[in-house]
Coordinates of C-alpha atoms and ligand atoms in Angstrom, one line a residue:
X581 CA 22.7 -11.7 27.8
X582 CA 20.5 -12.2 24.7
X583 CA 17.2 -14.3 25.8
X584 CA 16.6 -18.0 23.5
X585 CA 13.4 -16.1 22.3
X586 CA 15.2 -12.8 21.3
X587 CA 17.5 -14.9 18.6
X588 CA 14.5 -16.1 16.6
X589 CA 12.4 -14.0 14.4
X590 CA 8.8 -12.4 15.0
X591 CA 7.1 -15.4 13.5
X592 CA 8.2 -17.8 15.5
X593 CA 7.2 -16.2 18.7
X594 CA 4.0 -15.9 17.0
X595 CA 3.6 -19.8 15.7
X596 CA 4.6 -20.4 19.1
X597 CA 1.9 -18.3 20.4
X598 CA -0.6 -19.8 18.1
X599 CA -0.4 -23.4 18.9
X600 CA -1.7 -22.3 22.6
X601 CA -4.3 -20.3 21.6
X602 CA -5.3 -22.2 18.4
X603 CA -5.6 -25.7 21.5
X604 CA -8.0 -23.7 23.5
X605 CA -10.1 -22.7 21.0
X606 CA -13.2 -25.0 22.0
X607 CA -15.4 -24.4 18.6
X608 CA -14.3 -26.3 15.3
X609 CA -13.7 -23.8 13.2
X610 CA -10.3 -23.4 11.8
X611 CA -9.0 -19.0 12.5
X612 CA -8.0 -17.3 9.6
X613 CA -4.2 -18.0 8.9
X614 CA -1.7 -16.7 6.0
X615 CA 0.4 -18.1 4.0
X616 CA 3.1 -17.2 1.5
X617 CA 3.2 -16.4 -2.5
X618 CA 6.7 -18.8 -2.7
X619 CA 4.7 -21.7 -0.8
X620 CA 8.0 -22.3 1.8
X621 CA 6.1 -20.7 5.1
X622 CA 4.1 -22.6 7.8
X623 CA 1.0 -20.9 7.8
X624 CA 1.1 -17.5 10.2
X625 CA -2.0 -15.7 12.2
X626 CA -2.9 -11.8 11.1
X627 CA -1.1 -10.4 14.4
X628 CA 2.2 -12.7 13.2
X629 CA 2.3 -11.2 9.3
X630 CA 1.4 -7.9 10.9
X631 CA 4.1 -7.6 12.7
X632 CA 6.6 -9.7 9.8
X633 CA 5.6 -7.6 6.7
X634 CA 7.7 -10.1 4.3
X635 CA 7.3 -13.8 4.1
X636 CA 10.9 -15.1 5.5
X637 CA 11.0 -17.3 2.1
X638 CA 10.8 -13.9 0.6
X639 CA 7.1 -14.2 -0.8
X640 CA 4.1 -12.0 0.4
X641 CA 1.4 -13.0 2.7
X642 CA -2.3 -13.7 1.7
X643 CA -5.4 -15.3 3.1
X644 CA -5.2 -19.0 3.1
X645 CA -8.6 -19.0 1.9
X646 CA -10.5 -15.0 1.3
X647 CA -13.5 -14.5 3.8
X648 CA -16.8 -13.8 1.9
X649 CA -19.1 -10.7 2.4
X650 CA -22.5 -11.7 1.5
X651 CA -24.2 -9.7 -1.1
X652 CA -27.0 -8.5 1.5
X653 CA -24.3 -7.5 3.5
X654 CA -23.2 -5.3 1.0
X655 CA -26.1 -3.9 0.2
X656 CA -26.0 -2.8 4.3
X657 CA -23.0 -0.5 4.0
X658 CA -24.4 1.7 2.5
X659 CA -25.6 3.3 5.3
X660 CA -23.2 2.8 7.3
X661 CA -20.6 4.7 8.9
X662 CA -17.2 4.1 7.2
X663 CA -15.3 2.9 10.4
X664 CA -18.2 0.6 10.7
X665 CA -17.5 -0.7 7.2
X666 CA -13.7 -0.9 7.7
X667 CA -14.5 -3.0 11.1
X668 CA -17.2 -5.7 9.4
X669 CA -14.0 -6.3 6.4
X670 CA -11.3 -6.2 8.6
X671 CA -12.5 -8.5 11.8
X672 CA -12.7 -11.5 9.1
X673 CA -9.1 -11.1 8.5
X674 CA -7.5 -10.4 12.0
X675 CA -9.1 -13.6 13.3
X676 CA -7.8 -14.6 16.8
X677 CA -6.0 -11.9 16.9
X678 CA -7.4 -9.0 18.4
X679 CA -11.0 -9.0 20.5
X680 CA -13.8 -6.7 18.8
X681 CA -13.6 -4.4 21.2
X682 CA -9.5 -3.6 20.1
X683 CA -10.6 -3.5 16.3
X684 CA -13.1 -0.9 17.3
X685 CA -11.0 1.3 19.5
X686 CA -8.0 1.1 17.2
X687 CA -10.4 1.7 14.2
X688 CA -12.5 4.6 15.6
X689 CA -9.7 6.4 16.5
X690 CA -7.6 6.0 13.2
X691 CA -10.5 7.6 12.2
X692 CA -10.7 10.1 14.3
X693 CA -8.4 12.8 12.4
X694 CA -9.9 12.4 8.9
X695 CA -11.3 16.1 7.7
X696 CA -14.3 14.4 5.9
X697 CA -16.9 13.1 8.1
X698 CA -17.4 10.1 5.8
X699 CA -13.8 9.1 5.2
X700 CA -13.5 8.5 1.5
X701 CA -16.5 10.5 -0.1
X702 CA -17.7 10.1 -3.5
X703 CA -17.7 12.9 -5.9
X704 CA -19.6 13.0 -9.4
X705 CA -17.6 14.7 -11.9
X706 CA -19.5 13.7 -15.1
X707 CA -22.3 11.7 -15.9
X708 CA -21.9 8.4 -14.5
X709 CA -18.0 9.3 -13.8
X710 CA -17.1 9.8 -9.6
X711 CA -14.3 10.5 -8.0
X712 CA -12.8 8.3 -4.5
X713 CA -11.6 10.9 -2.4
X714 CA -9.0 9.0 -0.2
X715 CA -6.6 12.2 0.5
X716 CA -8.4 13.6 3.7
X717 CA -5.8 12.0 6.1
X718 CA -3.1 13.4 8.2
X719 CA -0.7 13.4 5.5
X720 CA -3.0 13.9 2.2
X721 CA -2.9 11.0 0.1
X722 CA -4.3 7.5 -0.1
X723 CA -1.5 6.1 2.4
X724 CA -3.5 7.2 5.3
X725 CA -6.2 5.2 4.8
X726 CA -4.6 2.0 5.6
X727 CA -1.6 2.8 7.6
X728 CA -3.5 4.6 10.6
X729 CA -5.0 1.3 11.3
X730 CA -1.9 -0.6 10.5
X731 CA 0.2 1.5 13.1
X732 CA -2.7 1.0 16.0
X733 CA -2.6 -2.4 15.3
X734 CA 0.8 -3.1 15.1
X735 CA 1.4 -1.2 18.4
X736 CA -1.2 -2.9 20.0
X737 CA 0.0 -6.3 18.8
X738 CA 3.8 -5.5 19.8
X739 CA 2.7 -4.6 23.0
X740 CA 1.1 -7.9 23.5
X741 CA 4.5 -9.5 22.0
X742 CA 6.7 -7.6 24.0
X743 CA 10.4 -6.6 22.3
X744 CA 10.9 -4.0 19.6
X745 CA 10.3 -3.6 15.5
X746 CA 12.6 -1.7 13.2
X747 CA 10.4 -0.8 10.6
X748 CA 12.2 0.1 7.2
X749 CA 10.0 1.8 4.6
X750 CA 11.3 2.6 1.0
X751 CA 9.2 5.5 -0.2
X752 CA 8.3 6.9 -3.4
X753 CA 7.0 9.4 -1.4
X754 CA 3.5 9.2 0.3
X755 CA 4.3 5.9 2.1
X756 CA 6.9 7.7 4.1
X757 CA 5.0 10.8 6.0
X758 CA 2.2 8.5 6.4
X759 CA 4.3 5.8 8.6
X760 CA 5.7 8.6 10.2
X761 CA 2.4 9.9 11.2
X762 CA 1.2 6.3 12.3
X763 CA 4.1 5.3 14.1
X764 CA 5.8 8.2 15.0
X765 CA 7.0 9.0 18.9
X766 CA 5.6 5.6 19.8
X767 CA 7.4 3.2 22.2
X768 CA 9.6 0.1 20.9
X769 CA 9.3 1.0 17.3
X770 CA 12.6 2.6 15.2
X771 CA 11.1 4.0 11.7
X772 CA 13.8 4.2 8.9
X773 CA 12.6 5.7 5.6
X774 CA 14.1 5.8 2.7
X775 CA 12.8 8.6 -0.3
X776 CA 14.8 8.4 -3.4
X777 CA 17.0 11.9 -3.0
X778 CA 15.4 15.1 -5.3
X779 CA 12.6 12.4 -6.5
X780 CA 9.8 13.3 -4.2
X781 CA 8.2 17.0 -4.4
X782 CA 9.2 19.6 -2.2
X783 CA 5.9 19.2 0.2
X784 CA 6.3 15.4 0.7
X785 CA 10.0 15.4 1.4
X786 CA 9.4 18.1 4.7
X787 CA 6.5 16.0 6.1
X788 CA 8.6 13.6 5.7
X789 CA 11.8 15.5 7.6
X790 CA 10.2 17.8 9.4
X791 CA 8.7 15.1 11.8
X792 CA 9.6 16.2 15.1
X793 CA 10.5 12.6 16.4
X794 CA 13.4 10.3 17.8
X795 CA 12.3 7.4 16.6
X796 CA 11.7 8.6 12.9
X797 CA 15.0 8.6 10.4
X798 CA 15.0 10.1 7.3
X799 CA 17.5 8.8 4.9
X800 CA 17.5 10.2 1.6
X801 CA 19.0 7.5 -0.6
X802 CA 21.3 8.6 -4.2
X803 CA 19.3 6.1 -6.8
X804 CA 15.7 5.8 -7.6
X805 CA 13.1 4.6 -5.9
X806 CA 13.3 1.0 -7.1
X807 CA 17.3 1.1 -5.5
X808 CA 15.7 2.1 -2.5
X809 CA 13.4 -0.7 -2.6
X810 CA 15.8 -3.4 -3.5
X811 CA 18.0 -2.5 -0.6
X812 CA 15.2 -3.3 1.7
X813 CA 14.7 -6.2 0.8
X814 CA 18.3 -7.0 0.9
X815 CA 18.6 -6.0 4.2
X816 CA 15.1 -8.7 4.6
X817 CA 17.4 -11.3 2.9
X818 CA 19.9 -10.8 5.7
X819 CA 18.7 -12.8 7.9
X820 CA 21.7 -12.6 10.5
X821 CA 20.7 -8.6 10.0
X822 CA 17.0 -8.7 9.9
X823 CA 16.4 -10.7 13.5
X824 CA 19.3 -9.1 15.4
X825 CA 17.0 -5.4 14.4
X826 CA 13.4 -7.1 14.2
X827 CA 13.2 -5.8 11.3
X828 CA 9.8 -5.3 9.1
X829 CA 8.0 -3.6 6.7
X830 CA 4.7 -1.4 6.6
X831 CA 4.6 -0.9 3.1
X832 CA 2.3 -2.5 1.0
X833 CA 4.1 -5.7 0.8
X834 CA 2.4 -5.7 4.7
X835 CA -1.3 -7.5 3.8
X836 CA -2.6 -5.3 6.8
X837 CA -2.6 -2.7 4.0
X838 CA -4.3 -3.7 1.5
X839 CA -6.8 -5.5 3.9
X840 CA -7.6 -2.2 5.3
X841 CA -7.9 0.0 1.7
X842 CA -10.5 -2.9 0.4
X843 CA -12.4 -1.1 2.5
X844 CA -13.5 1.6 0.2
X845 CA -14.3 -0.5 -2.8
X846 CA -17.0 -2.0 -0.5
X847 CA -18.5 1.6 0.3
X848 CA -18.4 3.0 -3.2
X849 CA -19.9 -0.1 -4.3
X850 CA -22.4 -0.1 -1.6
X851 CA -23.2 3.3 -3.0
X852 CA -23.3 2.8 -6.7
X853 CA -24.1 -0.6 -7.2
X854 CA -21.4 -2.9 -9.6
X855 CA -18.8 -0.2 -11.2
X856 CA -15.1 0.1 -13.0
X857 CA -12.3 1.4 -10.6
X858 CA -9.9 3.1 -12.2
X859 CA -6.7 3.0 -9.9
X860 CA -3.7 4.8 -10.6
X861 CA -1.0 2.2 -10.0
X862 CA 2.7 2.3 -8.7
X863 CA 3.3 -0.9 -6.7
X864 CA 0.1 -2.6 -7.6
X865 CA -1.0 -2.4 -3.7
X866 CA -4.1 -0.1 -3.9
X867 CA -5.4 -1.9 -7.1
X868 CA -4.3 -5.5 -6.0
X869 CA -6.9 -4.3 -2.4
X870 CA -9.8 -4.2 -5.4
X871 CA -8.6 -7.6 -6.2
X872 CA -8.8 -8.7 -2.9
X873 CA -12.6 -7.2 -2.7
X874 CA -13.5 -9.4 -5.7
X875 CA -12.0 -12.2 -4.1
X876 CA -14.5 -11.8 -1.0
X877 CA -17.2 -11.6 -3.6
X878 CA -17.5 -7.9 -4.1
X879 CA -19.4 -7.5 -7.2
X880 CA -16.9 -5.4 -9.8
X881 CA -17.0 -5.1 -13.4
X882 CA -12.9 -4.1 -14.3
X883 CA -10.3 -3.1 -12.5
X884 CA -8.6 -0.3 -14.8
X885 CA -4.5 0.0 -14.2
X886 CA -3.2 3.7 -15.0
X887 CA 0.5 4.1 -14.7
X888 CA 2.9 6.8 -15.5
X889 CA 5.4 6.3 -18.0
X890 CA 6.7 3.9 -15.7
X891 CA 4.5 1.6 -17.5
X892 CA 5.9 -2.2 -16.5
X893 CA 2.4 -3.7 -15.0
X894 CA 0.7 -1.9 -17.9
X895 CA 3.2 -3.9 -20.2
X896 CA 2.6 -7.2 -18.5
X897 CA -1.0 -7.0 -18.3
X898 CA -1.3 -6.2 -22.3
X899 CA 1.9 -8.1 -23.5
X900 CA 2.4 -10.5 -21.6
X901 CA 6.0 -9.6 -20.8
X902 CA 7.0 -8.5 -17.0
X903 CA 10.7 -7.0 -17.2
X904 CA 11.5 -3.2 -16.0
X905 CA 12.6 -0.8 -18.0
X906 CA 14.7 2.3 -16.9
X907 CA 13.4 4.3 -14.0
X908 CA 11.7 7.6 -15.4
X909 CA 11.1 10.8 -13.4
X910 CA 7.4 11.9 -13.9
X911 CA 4.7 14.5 -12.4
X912 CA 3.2 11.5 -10.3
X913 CA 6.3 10.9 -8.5
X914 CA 4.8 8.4 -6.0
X915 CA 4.7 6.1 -8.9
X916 CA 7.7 6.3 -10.6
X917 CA 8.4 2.8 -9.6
X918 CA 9.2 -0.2 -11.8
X919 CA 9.0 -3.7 -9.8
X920 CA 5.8 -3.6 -8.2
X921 CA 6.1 -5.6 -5.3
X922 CA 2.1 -6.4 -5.0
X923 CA 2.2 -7.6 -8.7
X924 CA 3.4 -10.9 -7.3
X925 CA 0.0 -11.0 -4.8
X926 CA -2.2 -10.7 -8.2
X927 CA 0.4 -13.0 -10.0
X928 CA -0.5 -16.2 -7.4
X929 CA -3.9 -15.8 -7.8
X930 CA -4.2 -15.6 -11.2
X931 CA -1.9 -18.6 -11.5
X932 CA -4.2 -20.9 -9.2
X933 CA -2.0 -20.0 -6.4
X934 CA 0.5 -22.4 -8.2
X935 CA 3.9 -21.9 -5.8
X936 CA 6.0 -23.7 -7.5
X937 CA 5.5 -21.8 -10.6
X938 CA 5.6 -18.5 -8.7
X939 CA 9.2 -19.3 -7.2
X940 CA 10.8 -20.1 -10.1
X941 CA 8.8 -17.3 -11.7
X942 CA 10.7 -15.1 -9.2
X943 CA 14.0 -16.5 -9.4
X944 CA 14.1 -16.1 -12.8
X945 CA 13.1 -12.5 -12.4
X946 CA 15.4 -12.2 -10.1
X947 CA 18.2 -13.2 -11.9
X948 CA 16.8 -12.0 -15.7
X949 CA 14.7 -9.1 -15.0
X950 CA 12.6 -10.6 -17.5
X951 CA 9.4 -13.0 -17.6
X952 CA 7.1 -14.3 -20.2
X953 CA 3.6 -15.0 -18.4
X954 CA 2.2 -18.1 -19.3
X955 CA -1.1 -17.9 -21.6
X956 CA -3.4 -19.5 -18.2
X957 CA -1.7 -16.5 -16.0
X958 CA -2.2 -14.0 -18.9
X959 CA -5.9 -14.8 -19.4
X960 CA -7.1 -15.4 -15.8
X961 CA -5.2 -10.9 -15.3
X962 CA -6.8 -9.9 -18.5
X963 CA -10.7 -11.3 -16.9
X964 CA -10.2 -8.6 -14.6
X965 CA -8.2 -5.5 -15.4
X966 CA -7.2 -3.4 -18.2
X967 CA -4.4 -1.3 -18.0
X968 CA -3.7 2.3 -19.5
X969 CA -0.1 3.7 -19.5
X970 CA -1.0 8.1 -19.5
X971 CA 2.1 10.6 -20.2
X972 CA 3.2 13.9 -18.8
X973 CA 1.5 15.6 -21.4
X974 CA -1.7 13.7 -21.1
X975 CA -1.6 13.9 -17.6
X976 CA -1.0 17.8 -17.3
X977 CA -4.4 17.9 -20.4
X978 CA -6.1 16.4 -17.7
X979 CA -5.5 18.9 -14.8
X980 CA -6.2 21.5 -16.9
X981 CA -9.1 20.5 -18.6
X982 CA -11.0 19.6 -15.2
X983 CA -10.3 22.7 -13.7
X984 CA -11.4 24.8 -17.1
X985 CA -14.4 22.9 -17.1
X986 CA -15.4 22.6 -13.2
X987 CA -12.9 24.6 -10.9
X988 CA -11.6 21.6 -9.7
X989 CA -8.1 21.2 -9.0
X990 CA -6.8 17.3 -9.2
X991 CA -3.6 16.1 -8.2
X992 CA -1.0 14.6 -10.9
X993 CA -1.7 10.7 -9.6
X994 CA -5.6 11.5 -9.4
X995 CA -5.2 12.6 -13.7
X996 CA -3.3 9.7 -14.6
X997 CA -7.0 8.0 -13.2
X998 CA -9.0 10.4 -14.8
X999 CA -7.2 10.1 -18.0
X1000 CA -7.7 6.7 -18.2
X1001 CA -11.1 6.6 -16.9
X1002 CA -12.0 9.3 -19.7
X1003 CA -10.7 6.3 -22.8
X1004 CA -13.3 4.0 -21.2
X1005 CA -16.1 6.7 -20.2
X1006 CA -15.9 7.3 -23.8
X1007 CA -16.4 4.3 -24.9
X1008 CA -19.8 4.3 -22.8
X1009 CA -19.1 2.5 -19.7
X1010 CA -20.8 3.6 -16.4
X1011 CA -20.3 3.9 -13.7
X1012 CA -16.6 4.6 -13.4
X1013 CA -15.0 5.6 -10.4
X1014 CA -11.3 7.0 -10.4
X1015 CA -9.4 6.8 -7.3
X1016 CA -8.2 10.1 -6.0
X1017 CA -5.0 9.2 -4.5
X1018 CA -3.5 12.7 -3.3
X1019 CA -4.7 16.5 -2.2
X1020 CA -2.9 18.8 -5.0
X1021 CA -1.4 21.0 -2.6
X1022 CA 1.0 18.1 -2.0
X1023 CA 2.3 18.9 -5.7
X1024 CA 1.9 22.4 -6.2
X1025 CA 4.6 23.0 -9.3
X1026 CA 3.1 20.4 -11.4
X1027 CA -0.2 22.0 -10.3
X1028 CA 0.6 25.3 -11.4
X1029 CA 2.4 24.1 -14.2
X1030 CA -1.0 23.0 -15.7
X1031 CA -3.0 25.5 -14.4
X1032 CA -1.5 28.6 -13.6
X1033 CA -3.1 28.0 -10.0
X1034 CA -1.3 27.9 -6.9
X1035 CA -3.2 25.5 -4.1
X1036 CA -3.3 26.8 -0.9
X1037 CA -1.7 24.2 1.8
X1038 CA -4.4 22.5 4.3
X1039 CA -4.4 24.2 7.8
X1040 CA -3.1 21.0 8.8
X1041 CA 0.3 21.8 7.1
X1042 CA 0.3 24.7 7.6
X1043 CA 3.5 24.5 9.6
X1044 CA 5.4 22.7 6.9
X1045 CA 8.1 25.4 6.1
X1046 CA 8.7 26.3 9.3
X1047 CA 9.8 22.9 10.9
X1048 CA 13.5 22.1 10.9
X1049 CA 14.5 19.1 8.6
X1050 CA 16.3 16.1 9.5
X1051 CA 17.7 13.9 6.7
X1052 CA 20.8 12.0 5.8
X1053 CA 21.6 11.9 2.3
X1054 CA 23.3 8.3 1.8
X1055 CA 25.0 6.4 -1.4
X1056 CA 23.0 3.8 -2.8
X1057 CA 25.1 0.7 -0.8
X1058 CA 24.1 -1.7 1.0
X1059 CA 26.5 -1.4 3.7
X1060 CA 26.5 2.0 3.9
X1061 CA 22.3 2.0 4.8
X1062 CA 22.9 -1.1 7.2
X1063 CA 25.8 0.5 8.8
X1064 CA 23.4 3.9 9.6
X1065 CA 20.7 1.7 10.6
X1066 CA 22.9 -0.6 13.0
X1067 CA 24.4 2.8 14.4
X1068 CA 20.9 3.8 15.7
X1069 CA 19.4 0.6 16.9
X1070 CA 18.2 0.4 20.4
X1071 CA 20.0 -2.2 22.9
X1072 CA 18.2 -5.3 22.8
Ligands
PLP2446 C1 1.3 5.2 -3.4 C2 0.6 6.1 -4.4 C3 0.0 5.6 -5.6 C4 0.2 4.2 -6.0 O1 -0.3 3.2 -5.2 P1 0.2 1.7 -5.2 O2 -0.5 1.0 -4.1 O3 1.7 1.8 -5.0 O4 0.0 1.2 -6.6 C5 -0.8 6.4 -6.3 N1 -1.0 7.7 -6.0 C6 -0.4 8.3 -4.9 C7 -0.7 9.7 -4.5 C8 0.3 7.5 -4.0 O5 0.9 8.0 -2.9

């Protein structure tokens, strides 16, 4: 027989939860609670979003009010070791959530299998120009970063919970081997992930399949990546679906995300002193985290956009106009996306955090696929990024003239960056700092392509073509993706 508690979702176990904890709190001080872009959610504690992913009104989660980082504080990273960093940002968000001593342990050792000793080093490439190495993870690109804290984390807080989480990811293709590697074999947890079939490369689609556990399913889904994403949330909006699996997401639509890859603007900054990020940009989570860093008073000077061809945010940001156009296959496949979920994170804020505006903002997307920003939304994004949209051909320039001119080999994602870092380098401004999203020997053809080099794979996958793959290739239904899901959900 199915417990009372079991029938409810996540969140209210963990309102519950709160009220006890919150009584016994004996100083004044209000802990740090979340609350939703659509404005229809009672406010939630980190260990409750973290284990929710989506708002149940369908918004996404953000600080009720953003923690501040003093500027001397600041100043004192940059000596520091990065998991130091990471834990001095990310105890003001978790709050009542975890003691110190679990932030540290769960930090330390999501650390622990990096192979550079500072985490996410800095690399001058040209005068005033650097480079945010954030591929030397267990799986190679930026995805790491964040979701080995977010899978201790969520672990630990499940364990505290009790129960189980079905965690359904849609990836474009990083997202996916990265939860895997985070969440993989452990207890309680079901992954389901989603690539959009013959859209990722070669190398990320067998980290993906190759993983050699029973909780991880690989589905690969017929339809782009933004089918597979509106499928998940779908099966979110299915709310007799979504509790009976406990379902949630570890995308970036999960805060715990983008709280953890804030991290790294604070060190480069720390390093540098105030500088321009340019971030190349699928589903807006990596550059909405510099946001976030602004927002706890991080001083920055732009935040530069670079998209693919796949260029909706950069058309909202410089037209005014947010409506998706048709899905394009590009070198940079992990942003081939069009709806970028996290848009609606920087949306809120730039709109005063006006909820009523943002719902029927969303409903009209929702039903349109087309929205004009208003001129106070419009104006508040355009005070803090700039967005660039780069094409194959630019892209695969860039490889090529960074290797000819310094041996170095970037990946596709990394020269969409660097190619719209070079338009604002050349316009004088310093320092710039590119975010280097992948390793390229995760896309070796377009690699080659541009510069007749093969990259060598990391000793770490080394074992790659040797592992057996497990996939199931699936139509792009609804029912059809439930159905396999349901078919592999443990007994309650
Ligand atoms: C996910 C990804 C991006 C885009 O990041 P978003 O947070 O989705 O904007 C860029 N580069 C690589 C290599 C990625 O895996």
């Amino acid at each position: 027989m199915l417990r009372a508690a079991s029938s409810h979702s996540i969140l209210d176990w963990c309102e519950a939860k709160e009220e006890k904890s919150t009584n016994n709190l004996v100083s004044a001080e209000r802990p740090m609670r979340y609350i939703s872009t659509r404005g229809q959610t009672a406010p939630q504690s980190f260990a409750g979003i973290l284990l929710a992913g989506l708002a149940p009104d369908g918004g996404l989660f953000l600080p009720e009010s953003w923690p501040q980082v003093p500027a001397d504080e600041v100043a004192s990273f940059a000596g520091k070791r990065y998991a130091d960093v990471a834990f001095a940002i990310l105890k003001r968000f978790t709050g009542d959530s975890f003691i110190d001593a679990e932030l540290r342990e769960d930090i330390e050792a999501a650390y622990s299998d990096f192979d550079a000793s500072d985490i996410a080093p800095l690399v001058e490439i040209g005068k005033g120009k650097y480079l945010l190495e954030l591929f030397h993870g267990p799986t190679l690109a930026f995805k790491d970063i964040a979701m080995q804290v977010l899978g201790r984390l969520f672990a630990r807080a499940l364990a505290k919970k009790g129960g189980k989480a079905t965690v359904v990811a849609a990836t474009s293709g990083d997202t996916g081997s990265a939860a895997i590697a985070a969440l993989g074999g452990l207890p309680n947890i079901d992954v389901f992930v989603m690539h959009p079939k013959g859209r990722v490369s070669e190398v990320q689609r067998r980290q993906m399949t190759t993983a050699p556990f029973a909780n991880v399913h690989n589905i690969a889904l017929e339809g782009s990546f933004d089918d597979a994403q509106s499928i998940v949330k779908s099966l979110f909006a299915d709310k007799a679906f979504a509790d009976r699996a406990h379902l949630t997401a570890v995308n970036s639509i999960n805060f715990a995300r983008i709280a953890a890859q804030s991290v790294y603007y604070f060190t480069a900054t720390a390093k540098l002193g105030k500088s321009t990020f340019v971030v190349p940009t699928g589903n807006f989570g990596d550059v909405f985290a510099g946001e976030a860093a602004m927002r706890m008073g991080l001083p920055v000077e732009k935040l530069i956009v670079a998209t693919n061809a796949n260029d909706i945010v950069a058309r909202a940001l410089n037209e005014g106009i947010y409506a998706p156009g048709k899905a394009q296959s590009t070198l940079s496949p992990s942003m081939d996306i069009q709806v970028a979920s996290n848009f609606e994170r920087a949306l809120f804020e730039a709109s005063g955090r006006d909820t009523n505006w943002m719902r029927s903002a969303m409903e009209e997307f929702a039903r349109t696929k087309n929205i004009t920003l208003p001129p106070n939304v419009r104006s508040a994004l355009a005070d803090r990024y700039t967005a660039f949209s780069i094409g194959d051909y630019e892209t695969r320039a860039s490889i090529k003239k960074m290797y000819d001119e310094t041996g170095r080999i970037m990946d596709p994602h990394t020269a969409v960056g660097e190619a719209a870092g070079f338009r604002i380098w050349a316009q004088g401004i310093r320092p710039i700092v590119v975010l280097s999203t992948a390793h390229p020997a995760k896309f070796p053809d377009a690699v080659a392509r541009a510069t007749g080099q093969k990259v060598p794979l990391p000793p770490r996958l080394a074992a790659l073509y040797d592992g057996v793959e497990r996939v199931t290739v699936l139509p792009h239904d609804l029912g059809a993706v439930r159905g396999f899901i349901e078919e592999r959900l443990r007994p309650a």
